PDB file of C-alpha atoms and ligand atoms in Angstrom:
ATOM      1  CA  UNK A   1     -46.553  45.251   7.723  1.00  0.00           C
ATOM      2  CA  UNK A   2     -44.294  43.133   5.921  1.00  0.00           C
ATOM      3  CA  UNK A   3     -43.465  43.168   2.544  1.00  0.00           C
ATOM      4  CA  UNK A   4     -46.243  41.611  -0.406  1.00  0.00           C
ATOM      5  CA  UNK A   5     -44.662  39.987  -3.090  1.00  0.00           C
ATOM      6  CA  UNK A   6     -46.377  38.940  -6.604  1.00  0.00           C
ATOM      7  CA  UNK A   7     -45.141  36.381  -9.382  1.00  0.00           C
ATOM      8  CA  UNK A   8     -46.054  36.104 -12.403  1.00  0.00           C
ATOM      9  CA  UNK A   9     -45.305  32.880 -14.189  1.00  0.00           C
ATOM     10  CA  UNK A  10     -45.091  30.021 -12.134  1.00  0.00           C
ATOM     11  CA  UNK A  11     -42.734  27.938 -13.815  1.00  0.00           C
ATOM     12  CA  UNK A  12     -39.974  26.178 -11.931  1.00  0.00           C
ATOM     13  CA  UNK A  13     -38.088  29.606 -11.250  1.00  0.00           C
ATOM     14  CA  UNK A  14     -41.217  31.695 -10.931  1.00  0.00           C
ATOM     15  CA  UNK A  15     -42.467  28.771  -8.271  1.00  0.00           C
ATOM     16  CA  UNK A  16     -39.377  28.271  -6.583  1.00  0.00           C
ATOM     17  CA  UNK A  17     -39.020  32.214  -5.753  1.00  0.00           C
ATOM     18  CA  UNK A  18     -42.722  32.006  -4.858  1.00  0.00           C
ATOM     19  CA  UNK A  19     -42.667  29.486  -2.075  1.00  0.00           C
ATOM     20  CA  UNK A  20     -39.451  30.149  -0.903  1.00  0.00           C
ATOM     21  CA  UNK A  21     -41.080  33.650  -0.198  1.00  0.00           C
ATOM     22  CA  UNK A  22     -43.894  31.994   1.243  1.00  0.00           C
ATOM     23  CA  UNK A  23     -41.849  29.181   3.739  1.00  0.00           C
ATOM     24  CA  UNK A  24     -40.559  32.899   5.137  1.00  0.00           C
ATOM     25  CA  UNK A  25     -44.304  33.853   5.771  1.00  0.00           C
ATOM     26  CA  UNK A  26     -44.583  36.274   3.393  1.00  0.00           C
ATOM     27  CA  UNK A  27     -47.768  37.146   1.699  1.00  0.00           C
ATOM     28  CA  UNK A  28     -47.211  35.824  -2.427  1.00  0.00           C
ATOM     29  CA  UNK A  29     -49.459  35.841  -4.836  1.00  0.00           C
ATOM     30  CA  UNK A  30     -48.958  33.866  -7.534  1.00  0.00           C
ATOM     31  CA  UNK A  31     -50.434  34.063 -11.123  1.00  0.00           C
ATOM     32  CA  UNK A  32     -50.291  32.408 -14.039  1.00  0.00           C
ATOM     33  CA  UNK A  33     -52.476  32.477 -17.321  1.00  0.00           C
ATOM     34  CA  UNK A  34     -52.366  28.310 -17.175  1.00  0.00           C
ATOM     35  CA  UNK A  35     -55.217  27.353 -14.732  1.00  0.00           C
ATOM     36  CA  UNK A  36     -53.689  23.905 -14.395  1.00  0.00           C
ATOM     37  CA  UNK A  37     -50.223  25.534 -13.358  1.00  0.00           C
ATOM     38  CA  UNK A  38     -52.259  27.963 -10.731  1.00  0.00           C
ATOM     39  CA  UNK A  39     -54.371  24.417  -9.114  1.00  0.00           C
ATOM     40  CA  UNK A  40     -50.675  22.827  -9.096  1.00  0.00           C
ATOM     41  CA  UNK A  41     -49.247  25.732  -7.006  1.00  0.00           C
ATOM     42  CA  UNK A  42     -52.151  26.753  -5.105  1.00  0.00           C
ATOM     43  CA  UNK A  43     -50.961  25.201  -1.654  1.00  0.00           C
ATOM     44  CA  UNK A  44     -47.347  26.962  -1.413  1.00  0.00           C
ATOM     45  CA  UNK A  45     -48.811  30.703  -1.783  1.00  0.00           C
ATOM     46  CA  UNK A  46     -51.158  33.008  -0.308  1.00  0.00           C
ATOM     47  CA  UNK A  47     -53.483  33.478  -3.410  1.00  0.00           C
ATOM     48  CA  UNK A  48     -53.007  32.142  -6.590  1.00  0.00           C
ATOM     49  CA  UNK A  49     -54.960  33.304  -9.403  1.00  0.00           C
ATOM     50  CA  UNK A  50     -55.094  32.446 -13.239  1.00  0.00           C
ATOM     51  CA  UNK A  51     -54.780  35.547 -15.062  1.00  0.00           C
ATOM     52  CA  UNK A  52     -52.773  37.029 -18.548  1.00  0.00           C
ATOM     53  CA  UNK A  53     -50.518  39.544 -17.053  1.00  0.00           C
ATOM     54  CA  UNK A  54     -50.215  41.237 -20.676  1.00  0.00           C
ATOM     55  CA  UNK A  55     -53.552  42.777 -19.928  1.00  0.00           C
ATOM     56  CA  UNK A  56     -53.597  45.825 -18.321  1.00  0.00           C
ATOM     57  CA  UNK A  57     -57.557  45.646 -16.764  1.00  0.00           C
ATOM     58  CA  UNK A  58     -56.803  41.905 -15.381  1.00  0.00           C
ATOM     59  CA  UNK A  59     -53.783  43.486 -13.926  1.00  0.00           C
ATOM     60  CA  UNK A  60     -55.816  45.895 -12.511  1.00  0.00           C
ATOM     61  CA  UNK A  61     -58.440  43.928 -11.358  1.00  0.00           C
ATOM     62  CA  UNK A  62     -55.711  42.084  -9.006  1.00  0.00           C
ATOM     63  CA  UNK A  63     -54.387  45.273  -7.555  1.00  0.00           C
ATOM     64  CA  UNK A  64     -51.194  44.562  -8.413  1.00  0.00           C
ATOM     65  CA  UNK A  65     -49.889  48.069  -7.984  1.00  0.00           C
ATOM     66  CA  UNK A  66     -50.395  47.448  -4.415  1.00  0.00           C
ATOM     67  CA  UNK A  67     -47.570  44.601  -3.766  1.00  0.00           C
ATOM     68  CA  UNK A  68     -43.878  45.818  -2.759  1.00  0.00           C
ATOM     69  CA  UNK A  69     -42.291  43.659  -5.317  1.00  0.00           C
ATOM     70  CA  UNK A  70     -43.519  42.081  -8.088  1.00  0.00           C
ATOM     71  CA  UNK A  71     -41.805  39.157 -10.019  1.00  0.00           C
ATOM     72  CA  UNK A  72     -41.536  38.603 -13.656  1.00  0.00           C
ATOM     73  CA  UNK A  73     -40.746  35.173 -14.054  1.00  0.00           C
ATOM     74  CA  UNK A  74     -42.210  34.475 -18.003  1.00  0.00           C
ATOM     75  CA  UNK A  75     -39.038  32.957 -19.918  1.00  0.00           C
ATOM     76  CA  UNK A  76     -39.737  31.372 -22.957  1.00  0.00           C
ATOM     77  CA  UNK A  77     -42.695  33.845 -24.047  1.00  0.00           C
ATOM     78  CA  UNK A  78     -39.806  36.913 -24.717  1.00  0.00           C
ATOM     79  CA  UNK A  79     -42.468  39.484 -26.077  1.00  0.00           C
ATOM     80  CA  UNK A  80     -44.847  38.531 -23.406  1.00  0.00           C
ATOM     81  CA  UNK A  81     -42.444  39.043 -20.500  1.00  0.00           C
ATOM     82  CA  UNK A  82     -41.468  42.572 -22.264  1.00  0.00           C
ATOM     83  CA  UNK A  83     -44.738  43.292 -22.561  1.00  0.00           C
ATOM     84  CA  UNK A  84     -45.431  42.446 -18.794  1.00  0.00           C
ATOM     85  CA  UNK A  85     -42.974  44.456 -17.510  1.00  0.00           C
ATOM     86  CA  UNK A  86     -43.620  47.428 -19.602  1.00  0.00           C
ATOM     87  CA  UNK A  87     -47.019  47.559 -18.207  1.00  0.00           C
ATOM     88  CA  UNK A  88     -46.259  47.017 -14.982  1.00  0.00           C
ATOM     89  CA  UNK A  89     -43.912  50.058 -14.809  1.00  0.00           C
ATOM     90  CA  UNK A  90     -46.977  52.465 -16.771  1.00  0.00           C
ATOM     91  CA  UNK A  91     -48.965  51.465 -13.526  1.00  0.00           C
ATOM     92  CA  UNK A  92     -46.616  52.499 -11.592  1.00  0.00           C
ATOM     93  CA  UNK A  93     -45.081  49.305  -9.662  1.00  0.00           C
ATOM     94  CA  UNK A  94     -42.884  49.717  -7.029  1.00  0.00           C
ATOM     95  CA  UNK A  95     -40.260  47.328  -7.582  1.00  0.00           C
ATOM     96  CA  UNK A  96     -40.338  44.980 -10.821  1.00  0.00           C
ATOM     97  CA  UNK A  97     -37.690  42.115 -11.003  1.00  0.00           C
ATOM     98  CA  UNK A  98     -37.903  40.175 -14.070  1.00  0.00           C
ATOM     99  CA  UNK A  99     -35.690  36.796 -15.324  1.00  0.00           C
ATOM    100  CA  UNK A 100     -34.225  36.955 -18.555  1.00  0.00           C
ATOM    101  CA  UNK A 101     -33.428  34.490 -21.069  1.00  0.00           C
ATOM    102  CA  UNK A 102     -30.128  35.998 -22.591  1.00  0.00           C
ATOM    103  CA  UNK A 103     -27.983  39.040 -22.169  1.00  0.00           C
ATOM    104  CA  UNK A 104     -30.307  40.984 -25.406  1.00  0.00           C
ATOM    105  CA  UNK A 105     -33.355  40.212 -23.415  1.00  0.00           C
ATOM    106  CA  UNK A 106     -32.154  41.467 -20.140  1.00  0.00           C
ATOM    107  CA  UNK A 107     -30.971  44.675 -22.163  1.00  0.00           C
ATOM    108  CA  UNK A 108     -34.811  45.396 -22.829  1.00  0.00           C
ATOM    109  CA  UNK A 109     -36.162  44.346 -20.046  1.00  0.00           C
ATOM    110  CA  UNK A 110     -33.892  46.587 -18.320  1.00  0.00           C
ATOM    111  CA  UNK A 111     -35.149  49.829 -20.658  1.00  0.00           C
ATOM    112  CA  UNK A 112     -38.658  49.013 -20.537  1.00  0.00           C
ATOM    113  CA  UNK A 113     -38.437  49.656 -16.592  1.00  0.00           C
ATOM    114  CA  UNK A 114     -36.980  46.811 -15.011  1.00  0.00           C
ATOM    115  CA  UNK A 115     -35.941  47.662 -11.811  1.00  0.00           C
ATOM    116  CA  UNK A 116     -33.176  44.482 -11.571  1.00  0.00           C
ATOM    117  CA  UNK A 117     -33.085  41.643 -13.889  1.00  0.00           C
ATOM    118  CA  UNK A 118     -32.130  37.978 -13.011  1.00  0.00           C
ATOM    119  CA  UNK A 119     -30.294  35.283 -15.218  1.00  0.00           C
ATOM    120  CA  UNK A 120     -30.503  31.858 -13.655  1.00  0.00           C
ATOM    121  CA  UNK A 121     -29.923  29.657 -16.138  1.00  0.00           C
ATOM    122  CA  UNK A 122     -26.384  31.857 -17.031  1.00  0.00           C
ATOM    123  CA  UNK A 123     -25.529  32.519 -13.105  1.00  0.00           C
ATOM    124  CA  UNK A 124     -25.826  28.512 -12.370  1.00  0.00           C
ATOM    125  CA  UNK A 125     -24.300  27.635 -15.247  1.00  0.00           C
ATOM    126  CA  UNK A 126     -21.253  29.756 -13.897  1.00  0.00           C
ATOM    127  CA  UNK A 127     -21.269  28.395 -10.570  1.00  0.00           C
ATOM    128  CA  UNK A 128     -21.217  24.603 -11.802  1.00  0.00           C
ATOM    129  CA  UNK A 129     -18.558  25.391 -14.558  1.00  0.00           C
ATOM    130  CA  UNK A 130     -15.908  26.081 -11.469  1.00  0.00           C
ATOM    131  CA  UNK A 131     -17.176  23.647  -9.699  1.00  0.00           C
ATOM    132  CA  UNK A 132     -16.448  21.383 -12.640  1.00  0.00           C
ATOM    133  CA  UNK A 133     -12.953  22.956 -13.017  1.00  0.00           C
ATOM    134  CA  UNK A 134     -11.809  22.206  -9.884  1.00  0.00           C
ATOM    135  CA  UNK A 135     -13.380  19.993  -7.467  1.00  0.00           C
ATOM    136  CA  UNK A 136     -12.301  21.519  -4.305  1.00  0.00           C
ATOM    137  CA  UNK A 137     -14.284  24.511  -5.179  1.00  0.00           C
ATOM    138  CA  UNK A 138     -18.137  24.075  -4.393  1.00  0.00           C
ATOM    139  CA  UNK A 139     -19.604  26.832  -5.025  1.00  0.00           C
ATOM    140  CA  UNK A 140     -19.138  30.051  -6.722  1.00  0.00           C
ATOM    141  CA  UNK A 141     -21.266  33.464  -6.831  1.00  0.00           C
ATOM    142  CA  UNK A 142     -20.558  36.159  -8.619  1.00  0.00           C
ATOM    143  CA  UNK A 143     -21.581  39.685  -6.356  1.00  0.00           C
ATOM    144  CA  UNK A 144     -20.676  41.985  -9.128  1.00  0.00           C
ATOM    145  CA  UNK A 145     -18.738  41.651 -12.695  1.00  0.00           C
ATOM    146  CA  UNK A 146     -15.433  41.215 -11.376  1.00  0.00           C
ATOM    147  CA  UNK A 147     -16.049  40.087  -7.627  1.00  0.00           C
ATOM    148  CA  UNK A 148     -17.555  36.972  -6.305  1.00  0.00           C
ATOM    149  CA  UNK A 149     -17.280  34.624  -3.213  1.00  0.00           C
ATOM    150  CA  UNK A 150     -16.362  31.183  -2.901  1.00  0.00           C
ATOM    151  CA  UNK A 151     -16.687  27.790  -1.305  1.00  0.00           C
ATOM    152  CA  UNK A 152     -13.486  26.538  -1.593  1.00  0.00           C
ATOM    153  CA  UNK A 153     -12.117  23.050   0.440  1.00  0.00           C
ATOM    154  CA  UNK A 154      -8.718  23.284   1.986  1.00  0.00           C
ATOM    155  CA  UNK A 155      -5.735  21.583   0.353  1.00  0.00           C
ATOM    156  CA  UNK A 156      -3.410  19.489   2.829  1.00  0.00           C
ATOM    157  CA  UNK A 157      -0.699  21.863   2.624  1.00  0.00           C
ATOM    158  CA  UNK A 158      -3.234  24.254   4.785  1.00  0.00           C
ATOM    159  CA  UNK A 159      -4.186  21.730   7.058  1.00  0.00           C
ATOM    160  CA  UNK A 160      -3.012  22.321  10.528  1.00  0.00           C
ATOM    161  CA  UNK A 161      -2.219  26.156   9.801  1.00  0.00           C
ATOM    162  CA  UNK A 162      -3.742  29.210  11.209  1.00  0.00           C
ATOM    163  CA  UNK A 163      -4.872  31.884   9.472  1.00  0.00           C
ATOM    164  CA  UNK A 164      -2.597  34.378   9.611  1.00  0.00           C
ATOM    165  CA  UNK A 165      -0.239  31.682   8.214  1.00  0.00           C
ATOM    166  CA  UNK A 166      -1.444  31.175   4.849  1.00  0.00           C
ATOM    167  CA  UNK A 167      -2.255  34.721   4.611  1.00  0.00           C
ATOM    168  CA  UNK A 168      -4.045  34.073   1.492  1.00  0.00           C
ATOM    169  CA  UNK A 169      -4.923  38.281   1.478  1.00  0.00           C
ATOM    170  CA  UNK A 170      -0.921  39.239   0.949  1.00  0.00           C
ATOM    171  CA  UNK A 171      -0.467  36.384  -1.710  1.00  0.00           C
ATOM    172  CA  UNK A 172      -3.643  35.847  -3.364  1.00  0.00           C
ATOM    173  CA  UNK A 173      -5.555  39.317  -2.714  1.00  0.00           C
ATOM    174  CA  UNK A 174      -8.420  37.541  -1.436  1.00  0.00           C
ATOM    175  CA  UNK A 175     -10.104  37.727   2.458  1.00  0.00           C
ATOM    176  CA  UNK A 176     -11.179  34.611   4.004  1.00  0.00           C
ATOM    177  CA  UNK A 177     -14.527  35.480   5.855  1.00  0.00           C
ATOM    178  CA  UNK A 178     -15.876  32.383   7.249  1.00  0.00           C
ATOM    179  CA  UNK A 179     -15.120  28.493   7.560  1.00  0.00           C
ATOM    180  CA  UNK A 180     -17.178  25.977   7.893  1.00  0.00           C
ATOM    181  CA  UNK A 181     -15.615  23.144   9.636  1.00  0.00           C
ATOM    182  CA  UNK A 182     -18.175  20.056   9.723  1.00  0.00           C
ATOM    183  CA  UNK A 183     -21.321  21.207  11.534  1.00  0.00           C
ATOM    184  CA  UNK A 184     -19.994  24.417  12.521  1.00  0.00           C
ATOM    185  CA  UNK A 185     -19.876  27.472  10.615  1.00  0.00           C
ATOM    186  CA  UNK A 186     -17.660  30.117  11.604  1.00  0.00           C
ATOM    187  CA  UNK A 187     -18.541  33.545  10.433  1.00  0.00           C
ATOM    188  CA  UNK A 188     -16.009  35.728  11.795  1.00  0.00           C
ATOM    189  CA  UNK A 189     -12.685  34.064  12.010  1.00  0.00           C
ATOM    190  CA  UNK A 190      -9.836  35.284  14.163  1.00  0.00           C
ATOM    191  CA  UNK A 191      -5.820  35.107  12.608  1.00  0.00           C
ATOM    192  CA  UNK A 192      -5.055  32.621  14.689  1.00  0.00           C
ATOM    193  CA  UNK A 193      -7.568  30.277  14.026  1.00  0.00           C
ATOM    194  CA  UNK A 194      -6.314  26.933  12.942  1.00  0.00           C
ATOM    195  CA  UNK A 195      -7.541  24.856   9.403  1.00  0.00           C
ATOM    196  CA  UNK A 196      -8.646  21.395   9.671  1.00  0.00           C
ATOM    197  CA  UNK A 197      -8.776  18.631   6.916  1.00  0.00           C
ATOM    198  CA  UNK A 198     -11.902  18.719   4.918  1.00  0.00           C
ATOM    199  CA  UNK A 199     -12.739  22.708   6.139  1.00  0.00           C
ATOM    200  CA  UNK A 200     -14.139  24.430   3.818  1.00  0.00           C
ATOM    201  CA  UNK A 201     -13.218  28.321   3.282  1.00  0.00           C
ATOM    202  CA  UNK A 202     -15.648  31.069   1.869  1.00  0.00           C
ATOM    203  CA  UNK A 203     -13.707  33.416   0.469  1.00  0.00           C
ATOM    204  CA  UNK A 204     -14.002  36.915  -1.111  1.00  0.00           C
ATOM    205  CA  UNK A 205     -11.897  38.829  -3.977  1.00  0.00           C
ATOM    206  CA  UNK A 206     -11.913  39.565  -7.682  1.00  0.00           C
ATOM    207  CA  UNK A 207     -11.975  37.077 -10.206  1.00  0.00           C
ATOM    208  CA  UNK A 208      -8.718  36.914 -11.157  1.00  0.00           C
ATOM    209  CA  UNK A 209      -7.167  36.301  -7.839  1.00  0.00           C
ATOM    210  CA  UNK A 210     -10.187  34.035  -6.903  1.00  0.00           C
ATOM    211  CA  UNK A 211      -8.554  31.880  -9.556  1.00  0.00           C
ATOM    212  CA  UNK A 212      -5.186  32.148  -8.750  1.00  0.00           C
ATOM    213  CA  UNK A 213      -6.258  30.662  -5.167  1.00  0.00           C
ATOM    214  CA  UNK A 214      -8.708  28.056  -6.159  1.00  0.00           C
ATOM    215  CA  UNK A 215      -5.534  26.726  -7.545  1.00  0.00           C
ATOM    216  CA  UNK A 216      -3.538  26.699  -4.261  1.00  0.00           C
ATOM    217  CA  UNK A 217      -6.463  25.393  -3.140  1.00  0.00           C
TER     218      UNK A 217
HETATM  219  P1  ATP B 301     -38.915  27.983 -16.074  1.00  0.00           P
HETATM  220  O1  ATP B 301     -37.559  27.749 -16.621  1.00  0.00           O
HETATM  221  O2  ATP B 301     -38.947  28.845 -14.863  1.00  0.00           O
HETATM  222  O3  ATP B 301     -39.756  26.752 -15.901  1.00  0.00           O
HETATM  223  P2  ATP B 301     -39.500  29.160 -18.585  1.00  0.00           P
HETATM  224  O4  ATP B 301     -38.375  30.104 -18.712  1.00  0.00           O
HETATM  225  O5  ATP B 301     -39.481  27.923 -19.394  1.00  0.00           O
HETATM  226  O6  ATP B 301     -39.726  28.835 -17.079  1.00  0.00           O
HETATM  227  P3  ATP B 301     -42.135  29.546 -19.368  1.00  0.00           P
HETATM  228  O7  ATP B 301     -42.420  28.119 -19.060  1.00  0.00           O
HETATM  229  O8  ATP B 301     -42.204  30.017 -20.733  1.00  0.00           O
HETATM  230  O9  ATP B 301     -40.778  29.996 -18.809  1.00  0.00           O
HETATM  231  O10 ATP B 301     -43.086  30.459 -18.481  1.00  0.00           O
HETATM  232  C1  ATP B 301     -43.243  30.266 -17.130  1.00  0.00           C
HETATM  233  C2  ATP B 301     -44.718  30.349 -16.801  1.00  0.00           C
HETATM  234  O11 ATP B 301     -45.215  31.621 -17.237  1.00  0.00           O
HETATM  235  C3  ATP B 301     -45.586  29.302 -17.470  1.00  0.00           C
HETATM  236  O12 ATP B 301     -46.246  28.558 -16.473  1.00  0.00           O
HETATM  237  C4  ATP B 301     -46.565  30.112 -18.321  1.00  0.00           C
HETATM  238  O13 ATP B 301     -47.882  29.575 -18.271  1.00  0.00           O
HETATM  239  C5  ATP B 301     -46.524  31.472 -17.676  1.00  0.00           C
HETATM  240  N1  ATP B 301     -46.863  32.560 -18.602  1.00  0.00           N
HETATM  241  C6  ATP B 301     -46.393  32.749 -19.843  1.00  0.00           C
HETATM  242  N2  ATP B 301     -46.934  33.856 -20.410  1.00  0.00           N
HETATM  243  C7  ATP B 301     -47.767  34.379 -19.478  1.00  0.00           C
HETATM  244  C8  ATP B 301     -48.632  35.523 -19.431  1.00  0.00           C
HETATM  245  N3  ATP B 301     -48.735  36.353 -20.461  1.00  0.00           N
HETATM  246  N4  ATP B 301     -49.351  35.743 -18.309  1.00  0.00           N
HETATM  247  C9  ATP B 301     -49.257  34.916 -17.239  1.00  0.00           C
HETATM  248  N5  ATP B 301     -48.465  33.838 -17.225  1.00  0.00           N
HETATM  249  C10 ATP B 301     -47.742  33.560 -18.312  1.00  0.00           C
END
């Protein structure tokens, strides 16, 4: 059987995980102590149900011990989404993910039993800020503290070399592993492929050279 997710707090992030989860058929429930936020929601998940997920017996009454994965999306109410996950982990939850507000908050959500903790607001802030630094870069994620992967558009000085040309791995330290060239997305390019105007390049590294290429780039 596949996996059963839960949220809890269906604000935009909480919803947005929920029926993404959901437009890949999985079973989500989602709950929410606002009955008018449950109604809203009630078409993009399996069950929705209204519910305070600081108590325990409500908790228990849903069964909640019995989904793979279950979400902690509860932002602005800090103690409350402590408090959530805390209890969650005494029953004995398989896999708790909660979103944090700052870097102190993820700390304790992280002690209380987190199993992996999510910052949106400070990961998409990241990604537009290089964005905003340079336009040909389009995207940025970080994998790790110092290594992330972007979406970088080729300058004109690339245009109409191959791969193994630029060699961007010997003089930036970063690997190029796919281009998307219009339409097509190419996920395992050769050395001697060739770079069109307007490809884009999704490249790998650490930080530091990242920079150095988006740059040359
Ligand atoms: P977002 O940015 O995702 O919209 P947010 O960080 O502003 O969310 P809130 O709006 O504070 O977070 O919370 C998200 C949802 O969590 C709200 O719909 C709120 O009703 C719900 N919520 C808050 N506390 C609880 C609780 N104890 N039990 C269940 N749901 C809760």
């Amino acid at each position: 059987m596949s996996k059963q997710f839960a949220v809890i707090g269906m604000g935009r992030f909480g919803s947005s995980v929920a029926r993404a989860l959901y437009e890949m058929d999985y079973e989500v429930m989602g709950i929410d102590e606002n009955e008018e936020v449950i109604n809203e929601h009630i078409n993009y998940v399996t069950h929705a149900v209204a519910a305070d997920s600081t108590d325990e017996r409500a908790l228990r009454e849903i069964g909640i011990r019995n989904f793979d994965v279950v979400v902690v999306a509860i932002g602005a109410d800090i103690q409350a989404s402590i408090l959530t996950v805390l209890i969650l982990k005494e029953m004995g939850v398989k896999k708790i993910v909660a979103k944090a507000q700052n870097e102190r908050h993820g700390q304790v959500l992280y002690k209380v039993g987190a199993d992996r903790v999510v910052f949106p607001e400070r990961d998409m802030g990241k990604r537009v800020a290089h964005n905003l630094i340079s336009a040909s870069v389009l995207d940025f994620i970080e994998l790790a503290e110092d290594y992330s992967v972007a979406e970088v558009v080729v300058s004109h000085g690339m245009v109409g070399k191959t791969l193994r040309e630029i060699d961007v791995r010997a003089k930036y330290g970063v690997n190029v592993i796919a281009i998307k060239s219009g339409e097509k997305f190419n996920i395992a390019p050769q050395p001697d492929e060739s770079i069109h105007a307007n490809d884009v390049l999704v490249v790998i590294g650490n930080n530091k050279n990242l920079k150095e290429f988006e740059k040359y780039a």
